[in-house]
């Protein structure tokens, strides 16, 4: 058989037709499912985004997890434990969604601990007081909600469905943070000062969570055309600021931004820009806690090696027993 014969024997792949079908699905705002044909670049973009999201949930357990043993009461400890455990669950849904794109959990974990994939810059900042647990719930989970609610309608089915459940839990996280801070604000002067100090530290990093400004965000346009992203970084950042200002007023705290004011003409708050150089440094691995976060994750993965080996050995044993039963 010649190469030409082989070509003739293979079923013709109608790339143009497949692409047209994919684009029609996106145009109808229908979901793309794992077995559907999709452009390679769409698959790669999604793997990058969903993996980054899954890694953020898992690394995000660390800053707050550090306070579980130091919670000021049994009630606070129970709330924090449940919250951190939810984040582990979010990581698992998202890793599963990512696996449907043809990449394994093992590969994803390796890419995280070998620093080949990123996670949210916010988790590279330290938690210095218990008020940070409240501030993270209020502002960091609040920013995550702004980012994630539109993702419930993202074009890739498994990602969108994971987001629906994640968002319900994130809303609990935000409320528990706000409730903790409002309790502290009704406490002593020291407690109020602790809340304000924490908000001052987390405000700008929370604004950075939406990513760089639109004109410096290389992936936004394509991601929006594919229905992966539904809003731009700057739109979401504005939405977050508008949502947070009245909450801060109700709480009795201020944000460390002298440019923050209501603009009646725009119907939105004007606000200053975060330090984007600092953001780039944190993204590049030079934030206050990058090394510590990855080292901790790597150690946890290595420490869990025996569990994975035992589970694999048990599964092999069961499969061998089933084979023997079938052949008997
Ligand atoms: Fe989460
Ligand atoms: Fe959360």
Coordinates of C-alpha atoms and ligand atoms in Angstrom, one line a residue:
X1 CA 0.0 0.0 0.0
X2 CA 1.3 3.4 -0.8
X3 CA 0.8 6.5 1.3
X4 CA -1.8 7.7 -1.1
X5 CA -3.8 4.4 -0.7
X6 CA -3.6 4.8 3.1
X7 CA -4.9 8.4 2.8
X8 CA -7.8 7.1 0.7
X9 CA -8.6 4.4 3.2
X10 CA -8.7 6.7 6.2
X11 CA -12.1 8.4 6.8
X12 CA -11.8 12.0 5.7
X13 CA -11.8 14.4 8.6
X14 CA -13.8 17.4 7.7
X15 CA -12.0 20.0 9.9
X16 CA -13.9 22.9 8.5
X17 CA -17.2 21.2 9.2
X18 CA -16.2 20.3 12.7
X19 CA -15.1 23.9 13.4
X20 CA -18.3 25.3 12.0
X21 CA -20.3 22.9 14.3
X22 CA -18.2 24.0 17.3
X23 CA -18.7 27.7 16.5
X24 CA -22.4 27.2 16.0
X25 CA -22.6 25.6 19.5
X26 CA -20.8 28.6 21.0
X27 CA -23.1 31.0 19.1
X28 CA -26.2 29.3 20.4
X29 CA -24.7 29.6 24.0
X30 CA -24.9 25.8 24.3
X31 CA -22.3 23.8 26.1
X32 CA -19.3 22.0 24.6
X33 CA -19.0 18.6 26.2
X34 CA -15.9 16.4 26.7
X35 CA -16.7 14.1 23.7
X36 CA -17.4 17.0 21.3
X37 CA -14.8 18.1 18.8
X38 CA -13.0 21.3 19.9
X39 CA -10.1 23.3 18.5
X40 CA -6.8 22.5 20.1
X41 CA -6.3 26.0 21.3
X42 CA -9.7 26.0 23.0
X43 CA -8.7 22.8 24.8
X44 CA -5.4 24.2 25.9
X45 CA -6.9 27.5 27.1
X46 CA -9.4 25.6 29.2
X47 CA -6.8 23.3 30.6
X48 CA -4.8 26.3 31.6
X49 CA -7.7 28.2 33.2
X50 CA -9.4 25.2 34.9
X51 CA -6.1 23.9 36.3
X52 CA -5.1 27.4 37.5
X53 CA -8.5 27.6 39.2
X54 CA -8.1 24.1 40.8
X55 CA -4.6 24.9 42.0
X56 CA -5.9 28.2 43.6
X57 CA -8.6 26.3 45.6
X58 CA -6.0 23.8 46.9
X59 CA -3.2 26.4 47.6
X60 CA -5.9 28.7 49.1
X61 CA -6.4 26.2 51.9
X62 CA -3.0 27.2 53.3
X63 CA -3.3 30.8 54.5
X64 CA -6.5 30.1 56.4
X65 CA -5.6 26.6 57.4
X66 CA -2.7 28.0 59.3
X67 CA -5.3 29.5 61.8
X68 CA -7.3 26.3 62.5
X69 CA -5.4 25.4 65.6
X70 CA -5.5 29.0 66.8
X71 CA -9.2 29.7 66.3
X72 CA -10.5 31.8 69.3
X73 CA -13.5 29.5 70.0
X74 CA -14.9 26.1 69.2
X75 CA -17.5 27.8 67.0
X76 CA -14.9 29.7 65.0
X77 CA -12.8 26.5 64.6
X78 CA -15.8 24.5 63.3
X79 CA -16.6 27.3 60.8
X80 CA -13.0 27.6 59.6
X81 CA -12.6 23.8 59.3
X82 CA -15.7 23.5 57.2
X83 CA -14.6 26.4 55.0
X84 CA -11.1 25.1 54.4
X85 CA -12.6 21.6 53.7
X86 CA -15.0 23.2 51.1
X87 CA -12.0 24.6 49.3
X88 CA -10.5 21.1 49.1
X89 CA -13.8 20.0 47.6
X90 CA -13.7 22.8 45.0
X91 CA -10.2 21.7 44.0
X92 CA -11.5 18.2 43.5
X93 CA -14.4 19.2 41.3
X94 CA -12.2 21.3 39.2
X95 CA -9.4 18.7 38.8
X96 CA -12.1 16.3 37.7
X97 CA -13.5 18.9 35.2
X98 CA -9.9 19.4 33.9
X99 CA -9.4 15.6 33.6
X100 CA -12.2 15.5 31.0
X101 CA -10.0 17.6 28.8
X102 CA -7.4 14.8 28.6
X103 CA -4.9 15.7 31.3
X104 CA -4.5 13.5 34.4
X105 CA -4.7 14.6 38.1
X106 CA -1.1 13.4 38.5
X107 CA 0.1 15.6 35.6
X108 CA -1.8 18.6 37.0
X109 CA -0.3 18.1 40.5
X110 CA 3.2 17.8 39.0
X111 CA 2.7 21.0 37.0
X112 CA 1.7 22.8 40.2
X113 CA 4.6 21.6 42.4
X114 CA 7.1 22.1 39.6
X115 CA 5.8 25.7 39.2
X116 CA 4.8 25.1 35.5
X117 CA 1.2 26.3 36.1
X118 CA 0.0 29.2 38.2
X119 CA -2.5 29.8 40.9
X120 CA -4.2 33.0 42.2
X121 CA -1.7 35.6 43.3
X122 CA -3.7 36.4 46.4
X123 CA -2.6 33.2 48.2
X124 CA 1.0 34.3 48.2
X125 CA 0.2 36.9 50.9
X126 CA 0.6 35.9 54.6
X127 CA -2.2 35.8 57.2
X128 CA -1.0 37.7 60.1
X129 CA -4.0 37.8 62.5
X130 CA -7.4 36.1 63.0
X131 CA -9.1 39.1 61.4
X132 CA -7.5 37.9 58.1
X133 CA -9.8 34.9 58.2
X134 CA -12.8 37.3 58.1
X135 CA -11.2 39.6 55.5
X136 CA -10.3 36.7 53.2
X137 CA -13.9 35.4 53.5
X138 CA -15.4 38.8 52.8
X139 CA -13.0 40.2 50.2
X140 CA -11.2 37.2 48.7
X141 CA -14.2 34.9 48.5
X142 CA -16.2 38.0 47.5
X143 CA -13.9 38.6 44.6
X144 CA -14.0 34.9 43.7
X145 CA -17.8 35.1 43.6
X146 CA -17.7 38.1 41.2
X147 CA -15.3 36.1 39.0
X148 CA -17.1 32.8 39.2
X149 CA -20.8 33.6 39.0
X150 CA -20.5 34.4 35.2
X151 CA -18.4 31.2 34.8
X152 CA -21.6 29.1 35.7
X153 CA -22.5 30.0 32.0
X154 CA -19.1 29.2 30.6
X155 CA -19.1 27.3 27.3
X156 CA -17.4 24.1 28.6
X157 CA -20.0 21.9 30.3
X158 CA -18.0 20.2 33.1
X159 CA -16.5 23.6 34.1
X160 CA -19.8 25.4 34.2
X161 CA -21.5 22.7 36.2
X162 CA -18.7 22.6 38.8
X163 CA -19.0 26.4 39.1
X164 CA -22.7 26.2 40.1
X165 CA -21.9 24.1 43.2
X166 CA -18.7 26.1 44.0
X167 CA -20.6 29.4 43.9
X168 CA -23.2 28.2 46.4
X169 CA -20.4 27.4 48.8
X170 CA -18.5 30.6 48.1
X171 CA -21.5 32.6 49.1
X172 CA -21.4 30.9 52.5
X173 CA -17.7 31.7 52.8
X174 CA -18.3 35.3 52.1
X175 CA -21.0 35.6 54.7
X176 CA -19.0 33.8 57.4
X177 CA -16.1 36.3 56.7
X178 CA -18.4 39.3 57.0
X179 CA -20.1 37.9 60.1
X180 CA -16.7 37.4 61.8
X181 CA -15.6 41.0 60.9
X182 CA -18.9 42.5 62.0
X183 CA -18.6 40.6 65.4
X184 CA -15.1 42.0 65.8
X185 CA -16.2 45.5 64.9
X186 CA -18.7 45.4 67.7
X187 CA -15.9 44.3 70.1
X188 CA -13.0 46.3 71.5
X189 CA -10.9 49.1 70.0
X190 CA -8.1 46.6 69.5
X191 CA -10.4 44.3 67.6
X192 CA -11.6 47.1 65.4
X193 CA -8.0 48.2 64.7
X194 CA -7.1 44.6 63.9
X195 CA -10.0 44.4 61.3
X196 CA -8.9 47.7 59.7
X197 CA -5.3 46.7 59.5
X198 CA -6.3 43.4 57.8
X199 CA -8.6 45.2 55.3
X200 CA -5.7 47.6 54.5
X201 CA -3.4 44.7 53.7
X202 CA -5.9 42.7 51.6
X203 CA -7.7 45.4 49.6
X204 CA -5.2 45.9 46.8
X205 CA -4.3 42.2 46.5
X206 CA -8.1 41.5 46.2
X207 CA -8.4 43.9 43.3
X208 CA -5.4 42.2 41.6
X209 CA -7.4 38.9 41.7
X210 CA -9.3 40.0 38.5
X211 CA -6.1 40.0 36.6
X212 CA -4.3 42.8 34.7
X213 CA -6.2 45.7 33.1
X214 CA -8.0 44.7 29.9
X215 CA -5.5 46.3 27.5
X216 CA -2.7 44.2 29.1
X217 CA -4.7 40.9 29.3
X218 CA -3.6 38.9 26.2
X219 CA -6.1 36.0 26.6
X220 CA -9.3 37.9 27.3
X221 CA -10.4 38.6 23.8
X222 CA -10.1 35.0 22.6
X223 CA -11.6 33.6 25.8
X224 CA -14.6 35.9 25.5
X225 CA -15.1 34.9 21.8
X226 CA -15.2 31.3 22.9
X227 CA -17.6 31.9 25.7
X228 CA -15.0 30.7 28.3
X229 CA -15.0 34.1 29.9
X230 CA -18.2 36.2 30.0
X231 CA -16.9 39.5 31.3
X232 CA -13.6 41.4 31.1
X233 CA -11.2 41.8 34.0
X234 CA -12.0 45.5 34.4
X235 CA -15.7 45.0 34.3
X236 CA -15.5 42.4 37.1
X237 CA -13.2 44.6 39.1
X238 CA -15.6 47.5 38.8
X239 CA -18.5 45.2 39.9
X240 CA -16.5 44.1 42.9
X241 CA -15.6 47.7 44.0
X242 CA -19.3 48.8 43.7
X243 CA -20.4 45.8 45.7
X244 CA -17.8 46.2 48.4
X245 CA -18.0 49.9 49.2
X246 CA -21.5 49.8 50.8
X247 CA -20.5 46.7 52.7
X248 CA -17.4 48.5 54.1
X249 CA -19.6 51.4 55.2
X250 CA -22.0 49.0 57.0
X251 CA -19.1 47.4 58.6
X252 CA -17.4 50.7 59.6
X253 CA -14.1 50.1 57.8
X254 CA -12.4 52.1 55.1
X255 CA -10.4 51.0 52.0
X256 CA -6.8 52.4 51.6
X257 CA -7.6 54.2 48.3
X258 CA -7.6 58.0 48.3
X259 CA -9.1 58.0 44.8
X260 CA -12.1 55.9 45.8
X261 CA -15.3 57.9 45.3
X262 CA -18.8 57.7 43.8
X263 CA -19.1 58.9 40.2
X264 CA -22.7 59.9 39.7
X265 CA -22.2 60.4 35.9
X266 CA -20.9 56.8 35.4
X267 CA -23.1 55.3 38.1
X268 CA -20.0 53.5 39.4
X269 CA -17.2 54.2 41.9
X270 CA -14.0 55.6 40.6
X271 CA -10.9 53.9 42.2
X272 CA -7.1 53.8 42.0
X273 CA -5.0 51.2 40.3
X274 CA -3.3 48.4 42.3
X275 CA 0.5 48.3 42.1
X276 CA 0.8 46.2 38.9
X277 CA 4.6 45.8 39.3
X278 CA 4.0 44.1 42.6
X279 CA 1.4 41.9 40.9
X280 CA 3.9 40.9 38.2
X281 CA 6.5 40.1 40.9
X282 CA 4.0 37.9 42.8
X283 CA 2.9 36.1 39.6
X284 CA 6.5 35.5 38.7
X285 CA 7.1 33.7 42.0
X286 CA 8.6 36.5 44.0
X287 CA 5.6 37.3 46.3
X288 CA 6.0 37.1 50.1
X289 CA 4.9 33.4 50.4
X290 CA 5.3 31.7 46.9
X291 CA 8.2 29.5 48.0
X292 CA 6.5 28.5 51.3
X293 CA 3.2 27.7 49.6
X294 CA 4.8 25.4 46.9
X295 CA 7.1 23.7 49.4
X296 CA 4.2 23.0 51.7
X297 CA 2.1 21.6 48.8
X298 CA 5.1 19.4 47.6
X299 CA 5.6 18.0 51.1
X300 CA 1.9 17.2 51.4
X301 CA 2.0 15.4 48.1
X302 CA 5.1 13.4 49.1
X303 CA 3.6 12.6 52.5
X304 CA 0.5 11.3 50.8
X305 CA 2.5 9.0 48.5
X306 CA 1.8 5.9 50.7
X307 CA -2.0 6.5 50.5
X308 CA -1.9 6.6 46.7
X309 CA 0.3 3.5 46.6
X310 CA -2.0 1.6 49.0
X311 CA -5.1 2.6 47.1
X312 CA -3.6 1.6 43.8
X313 CA -2.4 -1.8 45.3
X314 CA -5.9 -2.4 46.7
X315 CA -7.6 -1.6 43.4
X316 CA -5.2 -3.9 41.5
X317 CA -5.9 -6.7 44.0
X318 CA -9.6 -6.3 43.6
X319 CA -9.3 -6.2 39.8
X320 CA -7.2 -9.5 39.9
X321 CA -9.9 -11.1 42.2
X322 CA -12.6 -10.1 39.7
X323 CA -10.7 -11.5 36.8
X324 CA -10.1 -14.8 38.6
X325 CA -13.8 -15.0 39.5
X326 CA -14.8 -14.3 35.9
X327 CA -12.4 -17.0 34.5
X328 CA -13.5 -19.7 37.1
Ligands
LIG1 FE1 -13.4 27.9 46.7
LIG2 FE1 -14.1 30.0 49.2

